Short mmCIF file of C-alpha atoms in Angstrom, two decimals:
data_model
loop_
_atom_site.label_atom_id
_atom_site.label_comp_id
_atom_site.label_asym_id
_atom_site.label_seq_id
_atom_site.Cartn_x
_atom_site.Cartn_y
_atom_site.Cartn_z
CA MET G 1 28.23 74.92 73.85
CA GLY G 2 27.62 71.86 71.84
CA SER G 3 24.42 71.04 69.92
CA ARG G 4 21.92 68.64 71.38
CA TYR G 5 21.78 66.79 68.04
CA PRO G 6 24.88 64.74 67.32
CA SER G 7 26.53 65.09 63.93
CA HIS G 8 29.47 63.57 62.14
CA GLN G 9 31.59 64.27 59.10
CA LEU G 10 31.54 62.06 56.01
CA GLY G 11 34.60 61.08 54.04
CA ASN G 12 34.02 63.85 51.48
CA GLY G 13 34.03 66.56 54.21
CA LEU G 14 30.28 67.01 54.44
CA PHE G 15 28.76 67.26 57.96
CA VAL G 16 25.51 65.39 58.47
CA SER G 17 23.33 64.93 61.54
CA GLY G 18 23.15 61.66 63.41
CA ARG G 19 25.65 59.18 64.63
CA PRO G 20 27.94 57.35 62.19
CA GLU G 21 26.80 53.87 61.14
CA GLN G 22 28.62 50.94 62.63
CA PRO G 23 30.51 48.86 60.05
CA LYS G 24 28.69 45.61 59.29
CA GLU G 25 30.42 42.30 59.25
CA ARG G 26 30.49 40.76 55.75
CA PRO G 27 29.06 37.24 55.58
CA PRO G 28 31.56 34.60 54.57
CA THR G 29 31.48 33.79 50.89
CA MET G 30 30.85 30.18 49.96
CA SER G 31 32.09 28.72 46.73
CA SER G 32 30.69 25.60 45.14
CA THR G 33 32.69 23.28 43.01
CA ALA G 34 31.38 20.74 40.60
CA MET G 35 31.07 17.32 42.13
CA PRO G 36 32.97 14.59 40.30
CA TYR G 37 31.02 11.82 38.57
CA THR G 38 30.88 8.82 40.91
CA GLY G 39 29.05 6.30 38.71
CA GLY G 40 26.90 5.23 41.65
CA ASP G 41 29.86 4.19 43.84
CA ILE G 42 29.37 5.48 47.37
CA LYS G 43 33.11 5.21 48.05
CA LYS G 44 33.67 8.10 45.64
CA SER G 45 30.89 10.28 47.04
CA GLY G 46 33.01 12.17 49.57
CA GLU G 47 31.81 12.84 53.09
CA LEU G 48 28.25 11.75 52.25
CA GLY G 49 29.40 8.36 50.98
CA LYS G 50 31.47 7.72 54.12
CA MET G 51 28.25 7.63 56.13
CA PHE G 52 27.18 4.43 54.33
CA ILE G 53 30.51 2.61 54.18
CA PRO G 54 30.72 -0.06 56.93
CA THR G 55 33.61 0.41 59.29
CA ASP G 56 33.49 -2.91 61.15
CA GLY G 57 34.60 -4.99 58.13
CA THR G 58 31.19 -6.59 57.59
CA LYS G 59 28.69 -5.98 54.82
CA SER G 60 26.54 -2.94 54.75
CA ARG G 61 23.98 -2.87 57.49
CA LYS G 62 20.42 -3.49 56.49
CA SER G 63 18.28 -0.56 57.32
CA GLY G 64 14.62 -0.72 58.08
CA PRO G 65 12.42 -1.28 61.06
CA ILE G 66 14.51 -2.41 64.04
CA PRO G 67 13.15 -5.57 65.60
CA GLY G 68 12.09 -5.13 69.16
CA ALA G 69 12.33 -1.32 68.99
CA PRO G 70 9.38 0.75 70.18
CA SER G 71 7.40 2.88 67.78
CA ARG G 72 7.99 6.58 67.30
CA SER G 73 4.76 7.44 69.00
CA GLY G 74 5.85 5.37 71.99
CA SER G 75 9.12 7.26 72.34
CA PHE G 76 7.28 10.54 72.24
CA ALA G 77 4.96 9.29 74.89
CA GLY G 78 7.91 8.16 76.99
CA ASN G 79 9.52 11.58 76.82
CA ALA G 80 6.30 13.24 77.71
CA GLN G 81 5.80 11.15 80.82
CA SER G 82 6.18 12.79 84.16
CA GLY G 83 7.08 11.11 87.38
CA PRO G 84 9.88 9.15 88.80
CA GLY G 85 9.49 6.31 86.27
CA ALA G 86 10.08 8.40 83.18
CA PRO G 87 13.89 8.51 83.24
CA ASN G 88 14.13 4.75 83.67
CA ALA G 89 11.82 4.15 80.69
CA THR G 90 13.87 6.47 78.53
CA GLY G 91 17.10 4.74 79.52
CA ARG G 92 15.74 1.28 78.72
CA MET G 93 14.50 2.51 75.39
CA SER G 94 17.84 3.99 74.38
CA GLY G 95 19.67 0.83 75.41
CA SER G 96 17.41 -1.41 73.36
CA LEU G 97 17.81 0.86 70.32
CA ALA G 98 21.61 0.81 70.59
CA SER G 99 21.84 -2.96 71.06
CA SER G 100 19.47 -3.72 68.13
CA ALA G 101 21.25 -1.28 65.79
CA GLY G 102 24.61 -2.91 66.52
CA SER G 103 23.41 -6.49 66.01
CA VAL G 104 21.58 -6.09 62.72
CA SER G 105 23.73 -5.97 59.55
CA MET G 106 22.90 -3.84 56.53
CA LYS G 107 22.69 -4.93 52.89
CA LYS G 108 23.21 -2.82 49.83
CA THR G 109 20.07 -1.12 48.64
CA ASN G 110 18.81 -0.20 45.19
CA SER G 111 19.13 3.19 43.60
CA GLY G 112 16.77 5.98 44.60
CA PRO G 113 16.38 8.53 47.35
CA LEU G 114 17.84 7.39 50.67
CA SER G 115 16.51 7.93 54.14
CA LYS G 116 18.65 8.91 57.09
CA HIS G 117 19.31 5.22 57.78
CA GLY G 118 20.62 4.65 54.26
CA GLU G 119 17.64 2.68 52.86
CA PRO G 120 15.38 3.59 49.92
CA LEU G 121 12.33 5.51 50.90
CA LYS G 122 9.31 3.23 50.69
CA LYS G 123 6.02 4.66 49.60
CA SER G 124 2.90 3.25 51.17
CA SER G 125 -0.74 4.26 51.26
CA GLY G 126 -2.97 4.67 54.25
CA PRO G 127 -2.34 5.97 57.75
CA GLN G 128 1.04 5.23 59.27
CA SER G 129 2.34 5.44 62.78
CA GLY G 130 4.42 8.50 63.51
CA GLY G 131 3.51 10.17 60.20
CA VAL G 132 6.61 8.74 58.44
CA THR G 133 6.19 8.00 54.73
CA ARG G 134 8.60 5.61 53.03
CA GLN G 135 9.17 5.51 49.27
CA HIS G 136 10.89 3.03 47.04
CA SER G 137 12.03 3.02 43.45
CA GLY G 138 10.58 0.13 41.45
CA PRO G 139 8.93 -0.78 38.16
CA ILE G 140 6.37 1.63 36.77
CA PRO G 141 2.87 0.16 37.14
CA VAL G 142 1.04 -0.81 33.94
CA LEU G 143 -1.72 1.64 33.16
CA PRO G 144 -5.15 0.25 32.25
CA ALA G 145 -6.22 0.15 28.63
CA THR G 146 -7.87 3.36 27.50
CA GLY G 147 -9.08 2.27 24.06
CA LEU G 148 -6.82 4.76 22.30
CA ILE G 149 -5.31 3.39 19.13
CA THR G 150 -1.67 4.30 18.61
CA SER G 151 0.80 3.58 15.87
CA GLY G 152 2.94 0.47 16.22
CA PRO G 153 2.49 -2.79 18.06
CA LEU G 154 2.51 -2.96 21.86
CA ASN G 155 4.22 -5.39 24.17
CA SER G 156 2.82 -6.93 27.33
CA SER G 157 3.58 -3.86 29.45
CA GLY G 158 1.75 -1.48 27.11
CA ALA G 159 4.87 0.08 25.58
CA PRO G 160 5.58 0.07 21.83
CA ARG G 161 7.33 -3.10 20.79
CA LYS G 162 10.61 -2.71 18.93
CA VAL G 163 11.08 -4.74 15.78
CA SER G 164 14.55 -4.76 14.29
CA GLY G 165 14.89 -5.51 10.60
CA PRO G 166 12.57 -7.33 8.19
CA LEU G 167 11.41 -10.87 8.77
CA ASP G 168 13.43 -12.65 6.12
CA SER G 169 13.72 -16.15 7.55
CA SER G 170 10.93 -18.66 7.28
CA GLY G 171 10.87 -19.14 11.05
CA SER G 172 10.34 -15.43 11.69
CA LEU G 173 7.67 -15.36 9.01
CA LYS G 174 5.79 -18.25 10.58
CA THR G 175 6.00 -16.63 14.00
CA HIS G 176 4.72 -13.33 12.61
CA MET G 177 1.81 -14.97 10.79
CA ALA G 178 0.90 -17.03 13.86
CA SER G 179 0.79 -13.89 16.00
CA VAL G 180 -1.45 -12.19 13.42
CA VAL G 181 -3.85 -15.12 13.16
CA HIS G 182 -4.24 -15.53 16.93
CA ASN G 183 -4.55 -11.80 17.63
CA GLN G 184 -8.09 -10.92 18.64
CA ALA G 185 -7.78 -7.45 17.13
CA VAL G 186 -7.28 -8.95 13.63
CA THR G 187 -10.24 -10.08 11.54
CA THR G 188 -9.44 -13.05 9.31
CA LEU G 189 -11.54 -13.11 6.14
CA GLY G 190 -12.38 -16.26 4.21
CA PRO G 191 -13.55 -16.93 0.66
CA GLN G 192 -17.16 -16.73 1.82
CA ASP G 193 -16.64 -13.09 2.86
CA ASP G 194 -16.02 -12.01 -0.74
CA PHE G 195 -18.91 -10.60 -2.73
CA SER G 196 -20.29 -12.10 -5.95
CA SER G 197 -23.21 -11.22 -8.16
CA LEU G 198 -24.18 -14.87 -8.62
CA LYS G 199 -23.78 -15.50 -4.90
CA SER G 200 -26.41 -12.86 -4.10
CA PHE G 201 -28.85 -14.25 -6.65
CA PRO G 202 -31.75 -16.09 -4.93
CA LYS G 203 -31.28 -19.85 -5.18
CA SER G 204 -35.01 -20.49 -5.40
CA VAL G 205 -35.35 -18.23 -8.44
CA LEU G 206 -32.32 -19.88 -10.05
CA TRP G 207 -33.75 -23.37 -9.69
CA LEU G 208 -37.13 -22.15 -10.92
CA VAL G 209 -35.53 -20.77 -14.10
CA VAL G 210 -33.68 -24.05 -14.65
CA LEU G 211 -36.94 -26.00 -14.24
CA ILE G 212 -38.79 -23.77 -16.73
CA PHE G 213 -36.12 -24.24 -19.37
CA VAL G 214 -36.03 -27.99 -18.86
CA MET G 215 -39.80 -28.17 -19.32
CA GLY G 216 -39.58 -25.87 -22.35
CA PHE G 217 -36.96 -28.01 -24.03
CA LEU G 218 -38.98 -31.15 -23.35
CA ALA G 219 -42.17 -29.58 -24.74
CA GLY G 220 -40.35 -28.17 -27.78
CA GLY G 221 -38.76 -31.52 -28.54
CA PHE G 222 -42.13 -33.32 -28.17
CA ILE G 223 -43.87 -30.87 -30.53
CA LEU G 224 -41.00 -31.09 -32.99
CA GLY G 225 -41.26 -34.86 -33.07
CA ALA G 226 -45.09 -35.02 -33.18
CA VAL G 227 -46.11 -32.10 -35.37
CA HIS G 228 -42.73 -31.36 -36.99
CA ASN G 229 -43.00 -27.73 -35.84
CA PRO G 230 -39.68 -26.41 -34.41
CA MET G 231 -41.06 -22.98 -33.46
CA LEU G 232 -41.40 -23.66 -29.68
CA LEU G 233 -38.00 -25.26 -29.51
CA ILE G 234 -36.41 -22.28 -31.27
CA VAL G 235 -38.08 -19.78 -28.91
CA VAL G 236 -36.96 -21.72 -25.84
CA ALA G 237 -33.41 -21.98 -27.22
CA VAL G 238 -33.27 -18.21 -27.85
CA PHE G 239 -34.47 -17.39 -24.32
CA PHE G 240 -32.02 -19.89 -22.87
CA THR G 241 -29.15 -18.29 -24.79
CA VAL G 242 -30.08 -14.81 -23.53
CA VAL G 243 -30.37 -15.92 -19.90
CA ALA G 244 -27.12 -17.92 -20.05
CA ALA G 245 -25.31 -14.93 -21.59
CA LEU G 246 -26.68 -12.71 -18.82
CA PHE G 247 -25.34 -15.04 -16.11
CA ILE G 248 -21.94 -15.28 -17.80
CA TRP G 249 -21.82 -11.48 -18.11
CA ASN G 250 -22.55 -11.05 -14.41
CA SER G 251 -19.91 -13.57 -13.42
CA CYS G 252 -17.30 -11.62 -15.40
CA TRP G 253 -18.41 -7.99 -14.99
CA GLY G 254 -20.42 -8.06 -11.77
CA ARG G 255 -17.50 -6.52 -9.87
CA ARG G 256 -17.52 -3.52 -12.17
CA GLY G 257 -21.16 -2.87 -11.38
CA ILE G 258 -20.37 -2.88 -7.63
CA THR G 259 -17.50 -0.41 -8.03
CA ASP G 260 -19.74 1.90 -10.06
CA PHE G 261 -22.41 1.71 -7.35
CA ILE G 262 -19.88 2.66 -4.65
CA ALA G 263 -18.47 5.47 -6.77
CA ARG G 264 -21.93 6.95 -7.39
CA TYR G 265 -22.98 6.73 -3.75
CA PRO G 266 -22.81 10.28 -2.30
CA ASP G 267 -20.30 11.12 0.43
CA ALA G 268 -21.70 12.25 3.78
CA ASP G 269 -20.53 15.06 6.05
CA LEU G 270 -19.44 13.64 9.42
CA ARG G 271 -20.06 16.97 11.15
CA THR G 272 -23.82 16.72 10.57
CA ALA G 273 -24.12 12.92 10.55
CA LYS G 274 -26.39 11.57 13.28
CA ASN G 275 -25.81 8.54 15.44
CA GLY G 276 -26.94 5.41 13.54
CA GLN G 277 -26.94 7.09 10.13
CA PHE G 278 -25.79 5.09 7.10
CA VAL G 279 -22.92 7.03 5.48
CA LYS G 280 -20.11 6.81 2.98
CA VAL G 281 -16.80 8.46 3.93
CA THR G 282 -13.79 8.99 1.68
CA GLY G 283 -10.42 9.93 3.12
CA VAL G 284 -6.85 8.99 3.95
CA VAL G 285 -6.05 5.92 6.01
CA THR G 286 -3.91 5.89 9.18
CA CYS G 287 -2.85 2.67 10.95
CA GLY G 288 -4.00 1.74 14.43
CA ASN G 289 -2.08 -0.14 17.09
CA VAL G 290 -1.86 -3.41 15.12
CA PRO G 291 -0.51 -2.71 11.62
CA LEU G 292 -0.37 -5.56 9.13
CA GLU G 293 2.24 -6.69 6.62
CA SER G 294 1.50 -8.25 3.24
CA SER G 295 2.53 -11.87 2.85
CA PHE G 296 4.32 -11.83 -0.52
CA GLN G 297 5.65 -8.30 -1.06
CA ARG G 298 6.19 -7.66 2.66
CA VAL G 299 4.62 -4.20 2.49
CA PRO G 300 4.60 -2.76 6.04
CA ARG G 301 1.95 -0.70 7.87
CA CYS G 302 -1.18 -1.99 6.16
CA VAL G 303 -4.74 -2.08 7.44
CA TYR G 304 -5.91 -4.74 4.97
CA THR G 305 -3.93 -7.50 3.24
CA SER G 306 -5.07 -10.20 0.83
CA THR G 307 -2.78 -12.85 -0.66
CA CYS G 308 -4.56 -15.64 -2.59
CA LEU G 309 -3.03 -18.50 -4.56
CA TYR G 310 -5.11 -20.09 -7.33
CA GLU G 311 -4.52 -23.24 -9.35
CA TYR G 312 -5.88 -24.22 -12.75
CA ARG G 313 -7.22 -27.75 -12.95
CA GLY G 314 -6.85 -29.38 -16.33
CA TRP G 315 -7.80 -32.86 -17.42
CA GLY G 316 -6.37 -35.34 -14.94
CA SER G 317 -4.64 -32.76 -12.71
CA LYS G 318 -5.02 -32.48 -8.94
CA PRO G 319 -7.78 -30.29 -7.50
CA ALA G 320 -6.85 -27.29 -5.38
CA ASN G 321 -9.76 -27.90 -2.98
CA SER G 322 -12.66 -30.25 -2.53
CA SER G 323 -15.04 -28.20 -4.70
CA HIS G 324 -12.58 -27.54 -7.54
CA ARG G 325 -14.02 -28.48 -10.96
CA CYS G 326 -12.11 -29.26 -14.11
CA PHE G 327 -11.01 -26.47 -16.45
CA THR G 328 -11.50 -23.81 -13.77
CA TRP G 329 -9.37 -21.87 -11.31
CA GLY G 330 -9.56 -23.06 -7.71
CA LEU G 331 -8.41 -21.38 -4.50
CA ARG G 332 -5.48 -23.21 -2.89
CA SER G 333 -4.28 -20.77 -0.22
CA SER G 334 -5.80 -17.59 1.22
CA GLU G 335 -4.43 -15.04 3.71
CA ARG G 336 -6.81 -12.12 4.17
CA HIS G 337 -6.72 -9.92 7.26
CA VAL G 338 -8.13 -6.54 8.30
CA VAL G 339 -7.79 -4.45 11.47
CA ASP G 340 -9.18 -1.25 12.98
CA PHE G 341 -7.88 1.96 11.43
CA TYR G 342 -8.46 5.69 11.27
CA ILE G 343 -9.81 7.61 8.29
CA SER G 344 -9.50 11.38 7.84
CA ASP G 345 -12.58 12.63 6.03
CA PHE G 346 -11.92 14.87 3.02
CA GLN G 347 -15.15 16.88 3.38
CA SER G 348 -15.30 17.61 7.11
CA GLY G 349 -11.65 17.09 8.08
CA LEU G 350 -12.76 14.93 11.01
CA ARG G 351 -10.99 11.72 11.97
CA ALA G 352 -13.10 8.61 12.53
CA LEU G 353 -12.25 5.16 13.84
CA VAL G 354 -13.34 2.40 11.47
CA LYS G 355 -14.19 -0.76 13.47
CA THR G 356 -13.17 -3.51 11.05
CA GLY G 357 -11.18 -5.59 13.56
CA ASN G 358 -12.19 -8.01 16.34
CA GLY G 359 -14.13 -10.29 13.98
CA ALA G 360 -16.29 -7.56 12.39
CA LYS G 361 -18.15 -8.25 9.15
CA VAL G 362 -16.25 -6.65 6.27
CA THR G 363 -16.72 -6.69 2.49
CA PRO G 364 -13.49 -5.55 0.81
CA VAL G 365 -13.55 -4.26 -2.77
CA VAL G 366 -9.81 -3.77 -3.21
CA ASP G 367 -7.90 -3.95 -6.48
CA ASP G 368 -5.01 -6.38 -6.73
CA SER G 369 -1.54 -4.82 -6.71
CA VAL G 370 0.37 -7.92 -7.88
CA VAL G 371 -0.70 -10.73 -10.21
CA ILE G 372 1.88 -13.46 -10.93
CA ASP G 373 1.29 -16.39 -13.30
CA TYR G 374 3.50 -19.41 -12.75
CA LYS G 375 3.94 -22.74 -14.49
CA HIS G 376 6.49 -25.52 -14.33
CA GLY G 377 9.83 -24.43 -15.83
CA SER G 378 9.60 -20.73 -14.93
CA GLU G 379 11.48 -20.93 -11.62
CA LYS G 380 14.20 -18.58 -12.86
CA ALA G 381 11.66 -15.99 -13.97
CA SER G 382 9.94 -15.91 -10.56
CA PRO G 383 12.53 -16.63 -7.83
CA ASP G 384 10.62 -14.62 -5.24
CA PHE G 385 7.47 -16.62 -5.90
CA VAL G 386 9.33 -19.92 -5.55
CA ARG G 387 10.86 -18.74 -2.28
CA TRP G 388 7.43 -17.72 -1.00
CA LEU G 389 6.04 -21.17 -1.87
CA ARG G 390 8.90 -22.80 0.03
CA GLN G 391 8.21 -20.67 3.09
CA LYS G 392 4.52 -21.62 2.97
CA ASN G 393 5.35 -25.34 2.51
CA LEU G 394 3.48 -25.40 -0.80
CA SER G 395 4.58 -27.66 -3.62
CA SER G 396 5.51 -26.20 -7.01
CA ASP G 397 5.42 -29.23 -9.29
CA ASP G 398 3.71 -29.28 -12.68
CA ARG G 399 0.81 -27.09 -11.61
CA ILE G 400 -0.35 -23.87 -13.23
CA MET G 401 -0.69 -21.26 -10.48
CA ARG G 402 -1.65 -17.62 -10.16
CA LEU G 403 -0.88 -15.36 -7.19
CA LYS G 404 -2.97 -12.27 -6.47
CA GLU G 405 -2.10 -9.82 -3.71
CA GLY G 406 -3.86 -6.63 -2.72
CA TYR G 407 -3.55 -4.39 0.30
CA ILE G 408 -4.50 -1.04 1.82
CA LYS G 409 -1.47 0.63 3.31
CA GLU G 410 -1.12 3.78 5.34
CA GLY G 411 -1.63 6.88 3.21
CA SER G 412 -4.07 5.25 0.77
CA THR G 413 -7.36 6.86 -0.22
CA VAL G 414 -10.27 4.64 0.82
CA SER G 415 -14.05 4.85 0.64
CA VAL G 416 -15.84 3.35 3.65
CA ILE G 417 -19.57 2.59 3.83
CA GLY G 418 -20.97 1.93 7.29
CA VAL G 419 -23.01 3.28 10.19
CA VAL G 420 -22.01 6.28 12.34
CA HIS G 421 -21.60 5.57 16.05
CA ARG G 422 -20.64 8.17 18.68
CA ASN G 423 -19.39 7.01 22.07
CA ASP G 424 -17.90 9.48 24.61
CA ASN G 425 -16.97 11.99 21.91
CA VAL G 426 -15.29 9.23 19.88
CA LEU G 427 -16.51 9.15 16.27
CA MET G 428 -16.65 5.62 14.90
CA ILE G 429 -17.92 3.83 11.79
CA VAL G 430 -19.29 0.39 12.64
CA PRO G 431 -20.75 -2.42 10.48
CA SER G 432 -24.36 -2.25 9.48
CA SER G 433 -26.76 -4.80 10.94
CA GLU G 434 -28.53 -5.18 7.58
CA PRO G 435 -26.83 -5.89 4.23
CA ILE G 436 -26.51 -3.18 1.61
CA THR G 437 -28.36 -3.91 -1.64
CA ALA G 438 -26.83 -2.43 -4.76
CA GLY G 439 -29.93 -3.06 -6.87
CA TRP G 440 -30.15 -3.61 -10.60
CA GLN G 441 -27.38 -1.92 -12.54
CA TRP G 442 -29.17 -1.43 -15.86
CA SER G 443 -26.24 0.33 -17.48
CA ARG G 444 -24.02 -2.67 -16.70
CA CYS G 445 -26.73 -5.35 -16.94
CA THR G 446 -25.77 -6.72 -13.52
CA PHE G 447 -27.95 -8.44 -10.95
CA PRO G 448 -28.70 -6.94 -7.52
CA THR G 449 -25.86 -7.61 -5.10
CA SER G 450 -25.88 -7.58 -1.29
CA LEU G 451 -22.87 -6.19 0.61
CA GLU G 452 -22.61 -7.11 4.28
CA GLY G 453 -20.90 -5.21 7.09
CA ILE G 454 -18.45 -2.41 6.38
CA VAL G 455 -17.63 -1.95 2.70
CA LEU G 456 -14.02 -0.99 1.89
CA ARG G 457 -13.27 0.35 -1.56
CA CYS G 458 -9.68 1.06 -2.57
CA GLU G 459 -7.98 1.16 -5.93
CA ASP G 460 -4.42 0.00 -6.52
CA SER G 461 -2.36 1.58 -3.70
CA SER G 462 1.06 0.21 -4.67
CA ASN G 463 2.25 3.65 -5.81
CA VAL G 464 1.17 5.51 -2.67
CA ASP G 465 4.24 6.86 -0.89
CA ALA G 466 2.83 9.70 1.21
CA ILE G 467 2.17 8.80 4.84
CA PRO G 468 0.04 11.27 6.82
CA VAL G 469 1.31 12.49 10.15
#
């Protein structure tokens, strides 16, 4: 009598309960092979490419909305209709679709994802009939300006502009200088923007001192002629000599007193500096989005450049400008520019944006890196200087000239004096609304000097090779 529970024997001879399992059919294995490179030619794309190759000998059919065809929502509504008129509506709809598809020719489309009709998917915003979204491949839209300063110049689309090779020709140099001058982000400095101890001296006090000495000399001469007593004339002459020596000293060494004042001014900590506080920051310079290039030496990636040409006017020689006096040096040509830049503070390690561009008031105290003296007959000794004069359309006849060039390039150590300004977590140093007064420098015997805007102090940076990253 058999058992009520079925059993079966395995391949190893062991009897187990239950019915044997039915053998399962193995799914077919699919192998994939690497598709050959087609280079964008649909004729080499296999079965998929054959769908888009025209077979009637005409050009590719233009895909898109079929003129005269009903919308997708209308076809759905036609299929959903009930009644004796529904089949006729569906038949008319299919006939119109077939006739319009055969009469309209296709054109080749651009690259990008293709729809089932062979056209690029067009992307549109807003509600659409039938819920179909079309996309197209096209130019990337230009993003709005964010105010972020990056390294390197930008083109019209906001991408970094590529510059190949140095600007050696005079035409390229003129184009470069014209773009710098007309750029709103570049501040062009003139001779009036430079500081001077005598310039800051009050004009009213100066004329009052001159009047006192004139009256003193007249009184001393009258007493000498009437009483034959030269004492008053001697006293006036001694005071005049002291005052004249003091003015001459300030005209020669007034710059040294300003540099000592900036060096003694204490550095501030940007971490604890409040908004609107007057501070001095010392750190390493990093270029912004509009780096400069020096005019004579062609030093790239600078934030400040100054190239000035002076001429000495002797007896009977031509003046360099309208206010050039005899036996003095006069300014003939000046190219001084400054832009916004970043400074990394040594004390706090913070990075601040120094707003010296866009026409800001700036007082640069930068040492000259190159000084070239030129006179007629020394063309062989200064070929680069002669070439630079030719590029600037400046004559080099029998004049005595002197070229001075200074700059602040990326990686230089700079001291900046200005006002702290915080805007949306962006730390900036902006020009001060009131001038900075250095005061009397008794150790240097210099007059009080006023410094306007942002003060930049940098020593000779021609040997700086390290560029911060």
